[in-house]
mmCIF file of C-alpha atoms and ligand atoms in Angstrom:
data_model
loop_
_atom_site.group_PDB
_atom_site.id
_atom_site.type_symbol
_atom_site.label_atom_id
_atom_site.label_comp_id
_atom_site.label_asym_id
_atom_site.label_seq_id
_atom_site.Cartn_x
_atom_site.Cartn_y
_atom_site.Cartn_z
ATOM 1 C CA MET A 1 -15.066 19.777 -9.875
ATOM 2 C CA LYS A 2 -17.870 17.057 -9.708
ATOM 3 C CA CYS A 3 -19.885 16.375 -6.911
ATOM 4 C CA CYS A 4 -21.569 13.096 -5.832
ATOM 5 C CA LEU A 5 -23.955 11.979 -3.326
ATOM 6 C CA ALA A 6 -23.324 8.476 -2.206
ATOM 7 C CA LEU A 7 -26.533 7.150 -0.538
ATOM 8 C CA ILE A 8 -25.684 4.145 1.673
ATOM 9 C CA HIS A 9 -28.924 3.230 3.357
ATOM 10 C CA LEU A 10 -29.470 5.850 5.768
ATOM 11 C CA THR A 11 -26.105 7.270 6.015
ATOM 12 C CA LEU A 12 -26.077 10.158 3.716
ATOM 13 C CA ALA A 13 -22.294 10.812 2.795
ATOM 14 C CA ALA A 14 -21.954 13.808 0.851
ATOM 15 C CA CYS A 15 -18.615 14.335 -1.086
ATOM 16 C CA CYS A 16 -17.215 16.629 -3.204
ATOM 17 C CA TYR A 17 -14.462 15.647 -5.564
ATOM 18 C CA ALA A 18 -12.402 15.909 -8.528
ATOM 19 C CA ASP A 19 -10.886 12.579 -8.444
ATOM 20 C CA PHE A 20 -8.734 11.076 -11.128
ATOM 21 C CA ALA A 21 -7.377 7.798 -12.392
ATOM 22 C CA PRO A 22 -3.603 7.737 -11.736
ATOM 23 C CA PRO A 23 -1.360 7.393 -14.691
ATOM 24 C CA ILE A 24 -0.450 3.693 -15.877
ATOM 25 C CA VAL A 25 3.341 2.597 -16.143
ATOM 26 C CA LYS A 26 4.442 -0.388 -17.649
ATOM 27 C CA VAL A 27 7.248 -1.735 -16.043
ATOM 28 C CA SER A 28 8.859 -4.735 -17.917
ATOM 29 C CA LEU A 29 10.469 -7.380 -15.949
ATOM 30 C CA ASP A 30 12.230 -8.630 -18.948
ATOM 31 C CA GLU A 31 14.502 -5.489 -18.854
ATOM 32 C CA PRO A 32 17.477 -5.395 -16.338
ATOM 33 C CA PRO A 33 16.464 -3.595 -12.924
ATOM 34 C CA LYS A 34 18.573 -0.434 -13.741
ATOM 35 C CA GLU A 35 16.717 0.081 -16.835
ATOM 36 C CA ARG A 36 13.049 -1.086 -16.126
ATOM 37 C CA TRP A 37 11.888 2.363 -14.726
ATOM 38 C CA ALA A 38 12.528 4.058 -17.816
ATOM 39 C CA PRO A 39 8.965 4.373 -18.682
ATOM 40 C CA LEU A 40 7.993 5.993 -15.538
ATOM 41 C CA MET A 41 10.120 9.006 -16.602
ATOM 42 C CA GLU A 42 7.702 9.495 -19.536
ATOM 43 C CA VAL A 43 4.619 9.913 -17.078
ATOM 44 C CA ILE A 44 6.132 11.981 -14.301
ATOM 45 C CA ASP A 45 7.533 15.619 -14.292
ATOM 46 C CA VAL A 46 11.214 14.552 -13.848
ATOM 47 C CA SER A 47 12.416 18.213 -12.621
ATOM 48 C CA TYR A 48 9.330 17.524 -9.936
ATOM 49 C CA PHE A 49 10.764 13.920 -9.106
ATOM 50 C CA ARG A 50 14.215 15.440 -8.481
ATOM 51 C CA THR A 51 12.872 17.631 -5.537
ATOM 52 C CA LEU A 52 10.941 14.944 -3.812
ATOM 53 C CA PRO A 53 13.718 13.448 -1.661
ATOM 54 C CA SER A 54 14.717 16.705 -0.006
ATOM 55 C CA LEU A 55 10.968 17.548 0.373
ATOM 56 C CA ILE A 56 10.219 14.185 1.963
ATOM 57 C CA ILE A 57 13.457 13.936 3.862
ATOM 58 C CA GLU A 58 13.965 17.082 5.132
ATOM 59 C CA SER A 59 10.430 17.187 6.614
ATOM 60 C CA PHE A 60 11.738 14.584 9.155
ATOM 61 C CA VAL A 61 15.193 15.491 9.497
ATOM 62 C CA PRO A 62 17.022 18.570 9.383
ATOM 63 C CA SER A 63 19.254 18.893 6.208
ATOM 64 C CA TRP A 64 22.630 18.519 7.806
ATOM 65 C CA LEU A 65 21.589 15.276 9.075
ATOM 66 C CA HIS A 66 20.148 14.370 5.810
ATOM 67 C CA GLN A 67 23.811 14.948 4.540
ATOM 68 C CA ALA A 68 25.521 12.978 7.160
ATOM 69 C CA ILE A 69 22.981 10.191 6.719
ATOM 70 C CA ARG A 70 23.657 10.046 2.993
ATOM 71 C CA LEU A 71 27.110 9.170 3.608
ATOM 72 C CA VAL A 72 26.325 6.455 6.073
ATOM 73 C CA ILE A 73 23.741 5.120 3.441
ATOM 74 C CA GLU A 74 26.281 4.564 0.801
ATOM 75 C CA THR A 75 28.663 2.670 2.853
ATOM 76 C CA LEU A 76 25.863 0.392 3.576
ATOM 77 C CA GLU A 77 24.353 0.096 0.274
ATOM 78 C CA ASP A 78 25.466 -3.257 -0.348
ATOM 79 C CA TYR A 79 23.343 -4.849 2.526
ATOM 80 C CA LEU A 80 20.189 -3.969 0.756
ATOM 81 C CA PRO A 81 18.652 -6.895 -1.420
ATOM 82 C CA GLN A 82 20.184 -6.845 -4.912
ATOM 83 C CA ASP A 83 17.410 -6.237 -7.162
ATOM 84 C CA TYR A 84 15.901 -3.663 -4.728
ATOM 85 C CA LEU A 85 19.318 -1.632 -5.105
ATOM 86 C CA SER A 86 19.533 -2.006 -8.522
ATOM 87 C CA GLU A 87 16.341 -0.752 -9.394
ATOM 88 C CA ILE A 88 17.019 2.398 -7.058
ATOM 89 C CA GLN A 89 19.994 3.238 -8.582
ATOM 90 C CA GLY A 90 18.496 2.844 -12.099
ATOM 91 C CA LEU A 91 15.858 5.209 -10.740
ATOM 92 C CA ALA A 92 18.364 7.506 -9.700
ATOM 93 C CA SER A 93 20.272 7.679 -12.758
ATOM 94 C CA LEU A 94 17.255 7.621 -15.041
ATOM 95 C CA SER A 95 16.166 10.857 -13.283
ATOM 96 C CA GLY A 96 19.391 12.436 -12.459
ATOM 97 C CA THR A 97 19.055 12.050 -8.773
ATOM 98 C CA ASP A 98 21.380 10.897 -6.006
ATOM 99 C CA SER A 99 21.094 7.111 -5.411
ATOM 100 C CA THR A 100 21.296 7.600 -1.519
ATOM 101 C CA ASP A 101 18.457 10.192 -1.758
ATOM 102 C CA ILE A 102 16.096 7.397 -3.731
ATOM 103 C CA ILE A 103 17.220 4.933 -1.011
ATOM 104 C CA LEU A 104 16.117 7.413 1.917
ATOM 105 C CA LEU A 105 12.898 8.103 -0.145
ATOM 106 C CA ASN A 106 12.218 4.642 -0.135
ATOM 107 C CA PHE A 107 12.498 4.327 3.555
ATOM 108 C CA GLY A 108 10.558 7.174 3.944
ATOM 109 C CA TYR A 109 7.548 5.718 2.160
ATOM 110 C CA GLU A 110 8.248 2.650 4.098
ATOM 111 C CA ILE A 111 6.150 4.179 6.968
ATOM 112 C CA SER A 112 3.550 6.311 5.070
ATOM 113 C CA ALA A 113 1.158 3.653 4.871
ATOM 114 C CA TYR A 114 -1.773 4.998 7.221
ATOM 115 C CA CYS A 115 -5.002 3.455 5.925
ATOM 116 C CA THR A 116 -7.818 1.230 6.172
ATOM 117 C CA SER A 117 -8.025 -2.091 4.189
ATOM 118 C CA ILE A 118 -10.963 -4.224 3.758
ATOM 119 C CA VAL A 119 -11.640 -7.525 2.691
ATOM 120 C CA ALA A 120 -15.046 -9.233 1.988
ATOM 121 C CA GLN A 121 -17.103 -11.952 0.912
ATOM 122 C CA ASP A 122 -20.378 -11.805 -0.873
ATOM 123 C CA THR A 123 -23.095 -14.530 -0.234
ATOM 124 C CA ASN A 124 -21.911 -16.280 -3.720
ATOM 125 C CA GLY A 125 -18.417 -16.653 -2.139
ATOM 126 C CA ARG A 126 -16.722 -14.038 -4.207
ATOM 127 C CA ILE A 127 -13.922 -12.005 -2.639
ATOM 128 C CA TYR A 128 -13.418 -8.214 -2.358
ATOM 129 C CA HIS A 129 -10.679 -6.435 -1.454
ATOM 130 C CA GLY A 130 -10.178 -2.490 -0.859
ATOM 131 C CA ARG A 131 -8.140 0.063 0.673
ATOM 132 C CA ASN A 132 -7.633 3.679 1.332
ATOM 133 C CA MET A 133 -4.225 5.239 1.554
ATOM 134 C CA ASP A 134 -4.169 7.961 4.009
ATOM 135 C CA PHE A 135 -1.094 10.099 5.064
ATOM 136 C CA PRO A 136 -1.540 13.547 6.384
ATOM 137 C CA LEU A 137 2.157 14.760 5.936
ATOM 138 C CA PHE A 138 2.746 14.673 2.364
ATOM 139 C CA ARG A 139 -0.800 14.230 0.945
ATOM 140 C CA ASP A 140 -0.596 16.810 -1.660
ATOM 141 C CA ILE A 141 2.841 15.717 -2.634
ATOM 142 C CA LEU A 142 1.759 11.928 -2.565
ATOM 143 C CA ARG A 143 -1.483 12.560 -4.715
ATOM 144 C CA ASN A 144 0.847 14.364 -7.220
ATOM 145 C CA VAL A 145 3.111 10.962 -7.603
ATOM 146 C CA THR A 146 0.496 8.353 -7.513
ATOM 147 C CA VAL A 147 0.989 5.602 -10.265
ATOM 148 C CA ASP A 148 -0.634 2.510 -11.224
ATOM 149 C CA ILE A 149 2.063 -0.098 -12.446
ATOM 150 C CA LEU A 150 1.698 -2.944 -14.622
ATOM 151 C CA PHE A 151 4.907 -5.176 -14.148
ATOM 152 C CA MET A 152 4.968 -7.086 -17.634
ATOM 153 C CA LYS A 153 6.746 -10.243 -18.420
ATOM 154 C CA ASP A 154 6.580 -11.849 -22.047
ATOM 155 C CA ALA A 155 4.580 -8.809 -22.841
ATOM 156 C CA LYS A 156 1.866 -10.044 -20.554
ATOM 157 C CA VAL A 157 1.088 -8.642 -17.047
ATOM 158 C CA ALA A 158 2.635 -10.588 -14.470
ATOM 159 C CA TYR A 159 1.281 -8.568 -11.606
ATOM 160 C CA ARG A 160 0.035 -4.987 -10.993
ATOM 161 C CA GLY A 161 -0.095 -2.313 -8.169
ATOM 162 C CA THR A 162 -0.526 1.051 -6.858
ATOM 163 C CA SER A 163 2.473 3.219 -5.747
ATOM 164 C CA TYR A 164 4.210 6.261 -5.404
ATOM 165 C CA ALA A 165 6.841 7.476 -8.227
ATOM 166 C CA GLY A 166 10.357 6.452 -7.057
ATOM 167 C CA TYR A 167 9.101 3.708 -4.635
ATOM 168 C CA VAL A 168 9.880 0.375 -5.651
ATOM 169 C CA GLY A 169 8.080 -1.303 -3.104
ATOM 170 C CA LEU A 170 4.334 -1.918 -3.219
ATOM 171 C CA TRP A 171 1.408 -1.633 -0.350
ATOM 172 C CA THR A 172 -1.202 -2.269 -3.008
ATOM 173 C CA GLY A 173 -1.169 -5.259 -5.678
ATOM 174 C CA GLN A 174 -2.829 -8.107 -7.611
ATOM 175 C CA SER A 175 -1.608 -11.303 -9.182
ATOM 176 C CA ALA A 176 -4.617 -12.059 -11.276
ATOM 177 C CA ASN A 177 -6.939 -15.123 -10.756
ATOM 178 C CA ASN A 178 -4.625 -15.699 -7.719
ATOM 179 C CA PHE A 179 -4.529 -13.179 -4.819
ATOM 180 C CA THR A 180 -4.548 -9.621 -3.759
ATOM 181 C CA ILE A 181 -2.630 -7.895 -1.104
ATOM 182 C CA THR A 182 -2.652 -4.493 0.765
ATOM 183 C CA GLY A 183 -0.102 -3.435 3.682
ATOM 184 C CA ASN A 184 -1.124 -1.045 6.357
ATOM 185 C CA ALA A 185 1.661 0.443 8.646
ATOM 186 C CA ARG A 186 1.649 -0.876 12.427
ATOM 187 C CA LEU A 187 3.216 0.922 15.429
ATOM 188 C CA ALA A 188 4.359 3.734 13.675
ATOM 189 C CA GLY A 189 8.114 3.067 13.987
ATOM 190 C CA SER A 190 10.483 5.505 13.101
ATOM 191 C CA TRP A 191 12.144 5.380 9.328
ATOM 192 C CA TRP A 192 15.548 5.321 10.753
ATOM 193 C CA GLY A 193 14.860 2.341 13.039
ATOM 194 C CA SER A 194 13.827 0.610 9.905
ATOM 195 C CA VAL A 195 17.059 1.632 8.230
ATOM 196 C CA ILE A 196 19.030 -0.175 11.296
ATOM 197 C CA TRP A 197 16.880 -3.571 10.706
ATOM 198 C CA ALA A 198 17.485 -3.392 7.262
ATOM 199 C CA PHE A 199 21.223 -2.993 7.451
ATOM 200 C CA ILE A 200 22.042 -5.064 10.438
ATOM 201 C CA CYS A 201 19.635 -7.866 10.152
ATOM 202 C CA LYS A 202 19.354 -7.723 6.102
ATOM 203 C CA PHE A 203 15.921 -7.889 6.697
ATOM 204 C CA THR A 204 13.574 -6.860 3.706
ATOM 205 C CA PRO A 205 11.469 -3.812 3.468
ATOM 206 C CA ALA A 206 7.826 -4.971 4.061
ATOM 207 C CA SER A 207 6.485 -3.458 0.884
ATOM 208 C CA TRP A 208 9.238 -5.290 -0.998
ATOM 209 C CA LEU A 209 8.293 -8.402 0.309
ATOM 210 C CA LEU A 210 4.574 -7.684 -0.893
ATOM 211 C CA ARG A 211 5.686 -6.901 -4.315
ATOM 212 C CA HIS A 212 8.178 -10.081 -3.978
ATOM 213 C CA THR A 213 5.046 -12.112 -2.872
ATOM 214 C CA LEU A 214 3.159 -10.714 -5.991
ATOM 215 C CA ALA A 215 5.846 -11.880 -8.073
ATOM 216 C CA GLU A 216 6.408 -15.392 -6.788
ATOM 217 C CA ALA A 217 3.567 -16.833 -4.792
ATOM 218 C CA ALA A 218 1.328 -19.421 -6.962
ATOM 219 C CA SER A 219 -1.631 -19.434 -4.873
ATOM 220 C CA TYR A 220 -3.417 -17.493 -1.923
ATOM 221 C CA HIS A 221 -2.016 -19.729 0.615
ATOM 222 C CA ASP A 222 1.311 -19.537 -0.576
ATOM 223 C CA ALA A 223 1.085 -15.959 -0.510
ATOM 224 C CA LEU A 224 -0.126 -16.179 3.113
ATOM 225 C CA GLU A 225 2.529 -18.122 4.070
ATOM 226 C CA ARG A 226 5.349 -15.994 2.763
ATOM 227 C CA LEU A 227 3.635 -12.709 4.140
ATOM 228 C CA SER A 228 3.619 -14.424 7.410
ATOM 229 C CA ASN A 229 7.065 -15.653 7.811
ATOM 230 C CA VAL A 230 9.643 -13.890 5.816
ATOM 231 C CA PRO A 231 11.598 -11.573 8.134
ATOM 232 C CA ILE A 232 10.928 -7.790 7.186
ATOM 233 C CA ILE A 233 12.275 -4.534 8.822
ATOM 234 C CA ASN A 234 9.130 -3.160 10.078
ATOM 235 C CA SER A 235 6.017 -4.196 11.673
ATOM 236 C CA VAL A 236 2.955 -4.209 9.383
ATOM 237 C CA TYR A 237 -0.569 -5.518 8.460
ATOM 238 C CA TYR A 238 -0.807 -7.496 5.409
ATOM 239 C CA ILE A 239 -4.278 -7.797 3.896
ATOM 240 C CA VAL A 240 -4.718 -10.737 1.634
ATOM 241 C CA GLY A 241 -7.787 -11.851 -0.556
ATOM 242 C CA GLY A 242 -8.028 -14.897 -2.641
ATOM 243 C CA VAL A 243 -10.414 -16.465 -5.093
ATOM 244 C CA GLN A 244 -12.162 -19.200 -3.200
ATOM 245 C CA PRO A 245 -14.565 -18.818 -0.494
ATOM 246 C CA GLY A 246 -13.012 -17.872 2.820
ATOM 247 C CA GLU A 247 -9.848 -16.816 1.325
ATOM 248 C CA GLY A 248 -9.369 -13.540 3.244
ATOM 249 C CA ALA A 249 -6.968 -12.496 6.038
ATOM 250 C CA VAL A 250 -5.263 -10.046 8.000
ATOM 251 C CA VAL A 251 -1.842 -10.975 9.052
ATOM 252 C CA THR A 252 -0.297 -8.983 12.016
ATOM 253 C CA ARG A 253 3.452 -8.830 11.409
ATOM 254 C CA ASP A 254 6.438 -8.427 13.636
ATOM 255 C CA PRO A 255 9.826 -8.131 11.913
ATOM 256 C CA TRP A 256 10.527 -11.501 12.628
ATOM 257 C CA GLY A 257 7.129 -13.556 11.741
ATOM 258 C CA SER A 258 3.310 -13.127 12.239
ATOM 259 C CA ALA A 259 1.933 -12.338 15.697
ATOM 260 C CA ASP A 260 -1.460 -13.173 14.399
ATOM 261 C CA VAL A 261 -3.536 -14.447 11.320
ATOM 262 C CA TRP A 262 -7.183 -13.383 11.311
ATOM 263 C CA SER A 263 -9.258 -14.895 8.826
ATOM 264 C CA LEU A 264 -12.709 -14.483 7.244
ATOM 265 C CA ASP A 265 -15.073 -16.750 8.646
ATOM 266 C CA PRO A 266 -18.189 -16.205 6.692
ATOM 267 C CA PRO A 267 -20.129 -19.560 8.223
ATOM 268 C CA HIS A 268 -19.895 -17.594 11.594
ATOM 269 C CA GLY A 269 -21.144 -14.555 10.063
ATOM 270 C CA HIS A 270 -17.733 -12.744 9.771
ATOM 271 C CA TRP A 271 -17.822 -11.925 6.075
ATOM 272 C CA PHE A 272 -15.653 -8.958 6.122
ATOM 273 C CA ARG A 273 -12.459 -7.976 8.154
ATOM 274 C CA VAL A 274 -11.428 -4.348 8.524
ATOM 275 C CA GLU A 275 -8.004 -3.506 9.383
ATOM 276 C CA SER A 276 -6.567 0.071 9.862
ATOM 277 C CA ASN A 277 -3.290 0.856 11.931
ATOM 278 C CA LYS A 278 -3.879 -0.997 15.513
ATOM 279 C CA ASP A 279 -4.087 -4.654 16.279
ATOM 280 C CA HIS A 280 -7.329 -5.814 16.030
ATOM 281 C CA TRP A 281 -7.432 -7.771 19.259
ATOM 282 C CA LYS A 282 -6.578 -4.497 21.234
ATOM 283 C CA THR A 283 -9.107 -2.256 19.677
ATOM 284 C CA THR A 284 -12.327 -1.230 20.751
ATOM 285 C CA PRO A 285 -13.685 0.094 17.456
ATOM 286 C CA GLU A 286 -14.155 3.414 19.641
ATOM 287 C CA ASP A 287 -10.033 3.677 19.370
ATOM 288 C CA ASP A 288 -10.400 3.916 15.809
ATOM 289 C CA GLU A 289 -13.105 5.897 14.019
ATOM 290 C CA ARG A 290 -11.941 4.778 10.349
ATOM 291 C CA ARG A 291 -12.653 1.322 11.392
ATOM 292 C CA LYS A 292 -15.587 1.963 13.174
ATOM 293 C CA SER A 293 -17.211 4.005 10.269
ATOM 294 C CA ALA A 294 -16.243 1.277 7.742
ATOM 295 C CA ILE A 295 -17.635 -1.388 9.883
ATOM 296 C CA LYS A 296 -21.150 0.579 10.247
ATOM 297 C CA ALA A 297 -21.092 1.043 6.326
ATOM 298 C CA LEU A 298 -20.432 -2.515 5.690
ATOM 299 C CA ASN A 299 -23.125 -3.695 8.205
ATOM 300 C CA ALA A 300 -25.687 -1.321 6.524
ATOM 301 C CA THR A 301 -24.688 -2.728 2.825
ATOM 302 C CA GLY A 302 -25.080 -6.244 3.792
ATOM 303 C CA GLN A 303 -22.992 -9.183 2.610
ATOM 304 C CA GLU A 304 -25.860 -9.754 -0.407
ATOM 305 C CA ASN A 305 -24.997 -6.312 -1.681
ATOM 306 C CA ILE A 306 -21.013 -6.228 -1.301
ATOM 307 C CA ASN A 307 -19.368 -5.691 -4.573
ATOM 308 C CA LEU A 308 -16.531 -3.677 -5.966
ATOM 309 C CA ASP A 309 -18.888 -0.535 -6.276
ATOM 310 C CA SER A 310 -20.524 -0.662 -2.904
ATOM 311 C CA LEU A 311 -17.059 -1.496 -1.346
ATOM 312 C CA PHE A 312 -15.736 1.883 -2.981
ATOM 313 C CA LYS A 313 -18.727 3.386 -1.175
ATOM 314 C CA VAL A 314 -17.795 2.128 1.903
ATOM 315 C CA LEU A 315 -14.306 3.425 1.562
ATOM 316 C CA SER A 316 -15.604 6.868 0.794
ATOM 317 C CA VAL A 317 -17.718 7.370 4.123
ATOM 318 C CA ASN A 318 -16.953 10.061 6.703
ATOM 319 C CA VAL A 319 -14.382 9.338 8.354
ATOM 320 C CA THR A 320 -13.073 6.271 6.986
ATOM 321 C CA CYS A 321 -12.356 8.624 3.940
ATOM 322 C CA ARG A 322 -10.817 11.800 5.271
ATOM 323 C CA ARG A 323 -8.759 14.778 4.047
ATOM 324 C CA SER A 324 -5.716 13.068 4.343
ATOM 325 C CA THR A 325 -6.782 10.050 2.307
ATOM 326 C CA ILE A 326 -4.487 10.207 -1.030
ATOM 327 C CA TYR A 327 -6.289 7.261 -3.266
ATOM 328 C CA THR A 328 -8.580 4.308 -3.078
ATOM 329 C CA THR A 329 -8.159 0.987 -4.655
ATOM 330 C CA VAL A 330 -10.718 -1.681 -5.104
ATOM 331 C CA MET A 331 -10.065 -5.235 -6.548
ATOM 332 C CA SER A 332 -11.059 -8.729 -6.903
ATOM 333 C CA ALA A 333 -8.374 -11.368 -7.837
ATOM 334 C CA GLY A 334 -11.313 -13.401 -9.284
ATOM 335 C CA THR A 335 -11.986 -10.510 -11.760
ATOM 336 C CA PRO A 336 -8.602 -8.722 -12.368
ATOM 337 C CA GLU A 337 -9.573 -6.634 -15.082
ATOM 338 C CA LYS A 338 -11.781 -4.688 -12.699
ATOM 339 C CA TYR A 339 -8.842 -3.297 -10.559
ATOM 340 C CA ARG A 340 -9.462 0.359 -9.844
ATOM 341 C CA THR A 341 -7.556 3.250 -8.011
ATOM 342 C CA VAL A 342 -8.892 6.603 -7.790
ATOM 343 C CA VAL A 343 -6.744 9.397 -6.639
ATOM 344 C CA ARG A 344 -8.879 11.707 -4.170
ATOM 345 C CA GLU A 345 -7.598 15.186 -5.300
ATOM 346 C CA HIS A 346 -8.755 16.959 -2.314
ATOM 347 C CA GLY A 347 -9.377 13.835 -0.125
ATOM 348 C CA CYS A 348 -12.867 13.573 1.469
ATOM 349 C CA ASN A 349 -14.913 15.275 4.121
HETATM 350 C C1 LIG B 401 2.315 18.940 -7.810
HETATM 351 O O1 LIG B 401 3.006 18.784 -9.048
HETATM 352 C C2 LIG B 401 3.255 19.897 -9.799
HETATM 353 C C3 LIG B 401 4.252 19.769 -11.157
HETATM 354 O O2 LIG B 401 4.038 18.651 -11.753
HETATM 355 C C4 LIG B 401 3.678 21.056 -9.175
HETATM 356 O O3 LIG B 401 3.560 22.401 -9.709
HETATM 357 C C5 LIG B 401 2.948 21.090 -7.783
HETATM 358 O O4 LIG B 401 3.622 22.046 -7.106
HETATM 359 C C6 LIG B 401 2.948 19.926 -6.882
HETATM 360 N N1 LIG B 401 2.029 19.891 -5.630
HETATM 361 C C7 LIG B 401 2.789 19.786 -4.550
HETATM 362 C C8 LIG B 401 1.688 19.810 -3.595
HETATM 363 O O5 LIG B 401 3.881 19.518 -4.577
HETATM 364 C C1 LIG B 402 -0.590 -17.426 -10.079
HETATM 365 O O1 LIG B 402 0.652 -16.993 -9.953
HETATM 366 C C2 LIG B 402 1.831 -17.712 -10.340
HETATM 367 C C3 LIG B 402 2.866 -16.995 -10.185
HETATM 368 O O2 LIG B 402 3.173 -15.725 -10.765
HETATM 369 C C4 LIG B 402 1.531 -17.987 -11.903
HETATM 370 O O3 LIG B 402 2.494 -18.577 -12.443
HETATM 371 C C5 LIG B 402 0.100 -18.484 -12.143
HETATM 372 O O4 LIG B 402 -0.034 -18.670 -13.658
HETATM 373 C C6 LIG B 402 -0.889 -17.860 -11.390
HETATM 374 N N1 LIG B 402 -2.170 -18.562 -11.443
HETATM 375 C C7 LIG B 402 -3.168 -18.033 -12.209
HETATM 376 C C8 LIG B 402 -4.312 -18.796 -12.087
HETATM 377 O O5 LIG B 402 -3.145 -17.046 -12.975
HETATM 378 C C1 LIG B 403 -22.147 -4.650 12.767
HETATM 379 O O1 LIG B 403 -22.891 -5.774 12.968
HETATM 380 C C2 LIG B 403 -22.407 -6.839 13.712
HETATM 381 C C3 LIG B 403 -23.193 -8.078 13.567
HETATM 382 O O2 LIG B 403 -24.591 -7.637 13.643
HETATM 383 C C4 LIG B 403 -22.437 -6.160 15.132
HETATM 384 O O3 LIG B 403 -21.926 -7.027 16.147
HETATM 385 C C5 LIG B 403 -21.620 -5.023 15.105
HETATM 386 O O4 LIG B 403 -21.942 -4.384 16.390
HETATM 387 C C6 LIG B 403 -22.001 -3.955 14.170
HETATM 388 N N1 LIG B 403 -21.033 -2.874 14.221
HETATM 389 C C7 LIG B 403 -21.429 -1.650 13.841
HETATM 390 C C8 LIG B 403 -20.248 -0.582 14.272
HETATM 391 O O5 LIG B 403 -22.410 -1.128 13.325
HETATM 392 C C1 LIG B 404 -17.112 13.790 9.202
HETATM 393 O O1 LIG B 404 -16.809 13.387 10.555
HETATM 394 C C2 LIG B 404 -16.460 14.199 11.601
HETATM 395 C C3 LIG B 404 -16.443 13.630 12.582
HETATM 396 O O2 LIG B 404 -17.287 12.836 13.168
HETATM 397 C C4 LIG B 404 -17.102 15.784 11.583
HETATM 398 O O3 LIG B 404 -16.569 16.419 12.478
HETATM 399 C C5 LIG B 404 -17.464 16.102 10.125
HETATM 400 O O4 LIG B 404 -18.320 17.286 10.047
HETATM 401 C C6 LIG B 404 -18.030 15.233 9.145
HETATM 402 N N1 LIG B 404 -17.813 15.748 7.725
HETATM 403 C C7 LIG B 404 -18.928 15.443 7.042
HETATM 404 C C8 LIG B 404 -18.715 16.087 5.658
HETATM 405 O O5 LIG B 404 -19.962 15.078 7.278
#
């Protein structure tokens, strides 16, 4: 166990941890969707992986209902986006798991993004983006299955992200020299509510839109446009960072479109935006301690001192980082090689 003292101006944040970098998996987009997750099986404990759907799903629903939902999902599989479904079927056959269970696992993960995301600009106009992923319910399981994924095309990294084994969507990702995106859950919907949106309206899971945007968008503005307008099954916040000064925003999403876009405004002193799981125009900071402590730490850091290291420290302060924090990622699309994820083995504070 390693102990560190992070001194942020007058705030003394003591954190004891044995944090670690997650395994890296290379997923080749040149392979057919059903085969591309094979490399994941080499870095995870496959027999543990097979137990995940029951562990996670049956903490939401009783096991008899789990069996019943399985039958419903089976008849509705065709309504899911084709690539999404094919990757899930591939994961199921590669790991020897039921594909309806992997679908349910994906929907379970879909509402698991309790977190804090920050996008900030330094005095030289460089953009930094960071996030904590928190989830009290399965924190010990999710720390166990956190992976960094390099999505490869023609032997080059097309985009990258951080996810959980078995989850084909992304809540954290980077398109090098283009933009970075994180997603935070909004209004804690029920996962079965999302299942209904998905099947009735054929909307896309929010984490799948995030991944699709990393794959397809050509620029920060293109990404912002897609993340604001493409229908999704659940309400979320998308936090986006670019490469040019001013390129940073929080998009508050309803399933059918954006409710609000909150951009950086450095000329007026708004050099960072902090989003957790509340609408920014509704909350007073008192409502959300994670947000308040992050803002305080950012104020203390100052725009002239913000960089990936100081942003990581901001994301480590009490109570922005908490016992339920699973991982922290910091990234900057302009320096893509500096992408860094740390799994908080025992959480913080
Ligand atoms: C984490 O994974 C290991 C096997 O890889 C397992 O033995 C352990 O119980 C897991 N922890 C939790 C909380 O599931
Ligand atoms: C931005 O993303 C697009 C689409 O993935 C890609 O073709 C392009 O090369 C990227 N731009 C830069 C500067 O990397
Ligand atoms: C952070 O600084 C801004 C601008 O000086 C100030 O309005 C805000 O109250 C400060 N917030 C906290 C939590 O320190
Ligand atoms: C973190 O903050 C909480 C709430 O203010 C407090 O109860 C706790 O003792 C703090 N933990 C540390 C390590 O300072």
